[in-house]
């Protein structure tokens, strides 16, 4: 074997080694890219699920506040009509009081609901007038609107 043959053999050997290393490096690069892609996809899925949860929660809050506003609106209408509150409306307010407070995460709405309940008790006993109840209803609806706007701005982005 001549010196030229040895150099050709060395070149072929190193060429094969470089080709093998290139293949191995390509596989590692592909696997790392695949892992990074899967990680990104999982993060995007988690973020999408979190946003969907926040949207659903916001929709539930909105529905609860809508029901509460309708109930309180009927109470205000009854007060305007005759300065009395029917038993059905009183029952609906109690249902909203106990049912809505579970979904409410706003201290202001909760505080106004508790105060409304106390004011209704005082109204029955003649300690306060219907105007105070209307003011409390307005405060609850306004606090509900502000809470929906506050949580909606963060949940729907």
Coordinates of C-alpha atoms in Angstrom, one line a residue:
X1 CA 0.0 0.0 0.0
X2 CA 1.5 3.3 -1.1
X3 CA 1.4 6.6 0.7
X4 CA -1.2 7.9 -1.7
X5 CA -3.5 4.9 -1.0
X6 CA -3.1 5.5 2.8
X7 CA -4.1 9.1 2.4
X8 CA -7.1 8.2 0.3
X9 CA -8.1 5.6 2.9
X10 CA -7.8 8.2 5.7
X11 CA -9.9 10.7 3.7
X12 CA -12.6 8.0 3.1
X13 CA -12.5 7.0 6.7
X14 CA -12.8 10.6 8.0
X15 CA -15.5 11.3 5.4
X16 CA -17.5 8.4 6.7
X17 CA -17.0 9.5 10.3
X18 CA -18.1 13.1 9.4
X19 CA -21.1 11.7 7.6
X20 CA -22.0 9.6 10.6
X21 CA -21.5 12.5 13.0
X22 CA -23.6 14.7 10.7
X23 CA -26.4 12.2 10.8
X24 CA -26.2 11.9 14.6
X25 CA -26.1 15.7 15.0
X26 CA -29.1 16.1 12.6
X27 CA -31.1 13.6 14.7
X28 CA -30.3 15.4 17.9
X29 CA -31.1 18.8 16.4
X30 CA -34.4 17.4 15.1
X31 CA -35.3 15.8 18.5
X32 CA -34.5 19.1 20.3
X33 CA -36.5 21.1 17.9
X34 CA -39.4 18.6 18.2
X35 CA -39.2 18.8 22.0
X36 CA -39.2 22.6 21.9
X37 CA -42.2 22.6 19.5
X38 CA -44.1 20.2 21.8
X39 CA -43.3 22.3 24.8
X40 CA -44.6 25.5 23.0
X41 CA -47.7 23.7 21.8
X42 CA -48.4 22.4 25.4
X43 CA -47.9 26.0 26.8
X44 CA -50.3 27.4 24.1
X45 CA -52.9 24.7 24.9
X46 CA -52.6 25.4 28.6
X47 CA -53.0 29.2 28.0
X48 CA -55.9 28.7 25.7
X49 CA -57.6 26.4 28.3
X50 CA -57.0 29.0 31.0
X51 CA -58.5 31.8 28.8
X52 CA -61.5 29.6 28.0
X53 CA -62.0 28.9 31.7
X54 CA -61.8 32.7 32.5
X55 CA -64.3 33.4 29.7
X56 CA -66.7 30.7 30.9
X57 CA -66.4 32.1 34.5
X58 CA -67.0 35.6 33.2
X59 CA -70.1 34.4 31.3
X60 CA -71.4 32.7 34.5
X61 CA -70.8 35.9 36.5
X62 CA -72.5 37.9 33.8
X63 CA -75.5 35.6 33.9
X64 CA -75.6 35.7 37.7
X65 CA -75.5 39.5 37.7
X66 CA -78.1 39.7 35.0
X67 CA -80.4 37.5 37.1
X68 CA -79.7 39.5 40.1
X69 CA -80.3 42.8 38.3
X70 CA -83.6 41.5 36.9
X71 CA -84.7 40.4 40.4
X72 CA -83.7 43.7 42.0
X73 CA -85.3 45.6 39.1
X74 CA -88.6 43.9 39.8
X75 CA -88.3 44.8 43.5
X76 CA -87.6 48.4 42.6
X77 CA -90.6 48.4 40.2
X78 CA -92.8 47.0 43.0
X79 CA -91.6 49.7 45.4
X80 CA -92.4 52.4 42.7
X81 CA -95.9 50.9 42.2
X82 CA -97.0 50.6 45.7
X83 CA -94.3 51.0 48.3
X84 CA -94.5 47.2 49.1
X85 CA -92.6 44.1 48.2
X86 CA -94.5 40.9 47.3
X87 CA -93.6 37.6 48.9
X88 CA -92.6 36.2 45.5
X89 CA -90.1 39.0 45.0
X90 CA -88.8 38.7 48.5
X91 CA -88.3 35.0 47.9
X92 CA -86.5 35.7 44.6
X93 CA -84.2 38.2 46.4
X94 CA -83.4 35.6 49.1
X95 CA -82.7 33.1 46.4
X96 CA -80.4 35.6 44.6
X97 CA -78.8 36.5 47.9
X98 CA -77.9 33.0 48.8
X99 CA -77.2 31.8 45.2
X100 CA -75.4 34.8 43.8
X101 CA -73.1 35.3 46.7
X102 CA -71.5 32.0 46.0
X103 CA -70.4 33.1 42.6
X104 CA -69.6 36.7 43.5
X105 CA -65.9 37.4 44.1
X106 CA -66.4 41.1 44.6
X107 CA -66.3 42.4 48.1
X108 CA -68.3 45.5 47.1
X109 CA -71.2 43.5 45.6
X110 CA -71.2 41.1 48.6
X111 CA -71.2 44.1 51.0
X112 CA -74.1 45.8 49.2
X113 CA -76.0 42.5 49.1
X114 CA -75.6 42.0 52.9
X115 CA -76.6 45.6 53.5
X116 CA -79.7 45.2 51.2
X117 CA -80.8 42.2 53.2
X118 CA -80.4 44.2 56.4
X119 CA -82.2 47.1 54.8
X120 CA -85.1 44.9 53.7
X121 CA -85.5 43.7 57.3
X122 CA -85.5 47.4 58.4
X123 CA -88.0 48.3 55.7
X124 CA -90.4 45.6 56.9
X125 CA -90.2 47.1 60.4
X126 CA -90.7 50.6 59.1
X127 CA -87.3 51.9 60.0
X128 CA -86.3 53.0 56.5
X129 CA -88.2 54.1 53.5
X130 CA -88.4 52.7 49.9
X131 CA -85.9 55.2 48.6
X132 CA -83.1 53.7 50.7
X133 CA -83.9 50.3 49.2
X134 CA -83.8 51.8 45.7
X135 CA -80.4 53.4 46.4
X136 CA -79.1 50.1 47.7
X137 CA -80.4 48.3 44.5
X138 CA -78.7 50.9 42.4
X139 CA -75.4 50.5 44.3
X140 CA -75.5 46.7 43.8
X141 CA -76.2 47.0 40.1
X142 CA -73.4 49.6 39.7
X143 CA -70.9 47.4 41.8
X144 CA -71.9 44.4 39.6
X145 CA -71.2 46.3 36.4
X146 CA -67.9 47.6 37.7
X147 CA -66.9 44.1 38.8
X148 CA -67.8 42.6 35.4
X149 CA -65.8 45.3 33.7
X150 CA -62.9 44.7 36.0
X151 CA -62.7 40.9 35.6
X152 CA -63.8 41.1 32.0
X153 CA -60.8 43.2 31.0
X154 CA -58.4 40.6 32.3
X155 CA -60.3 37.5 31.3
X156 CA -61.0 38.3 27.7
X157 CA -57.5 39.3 26.6

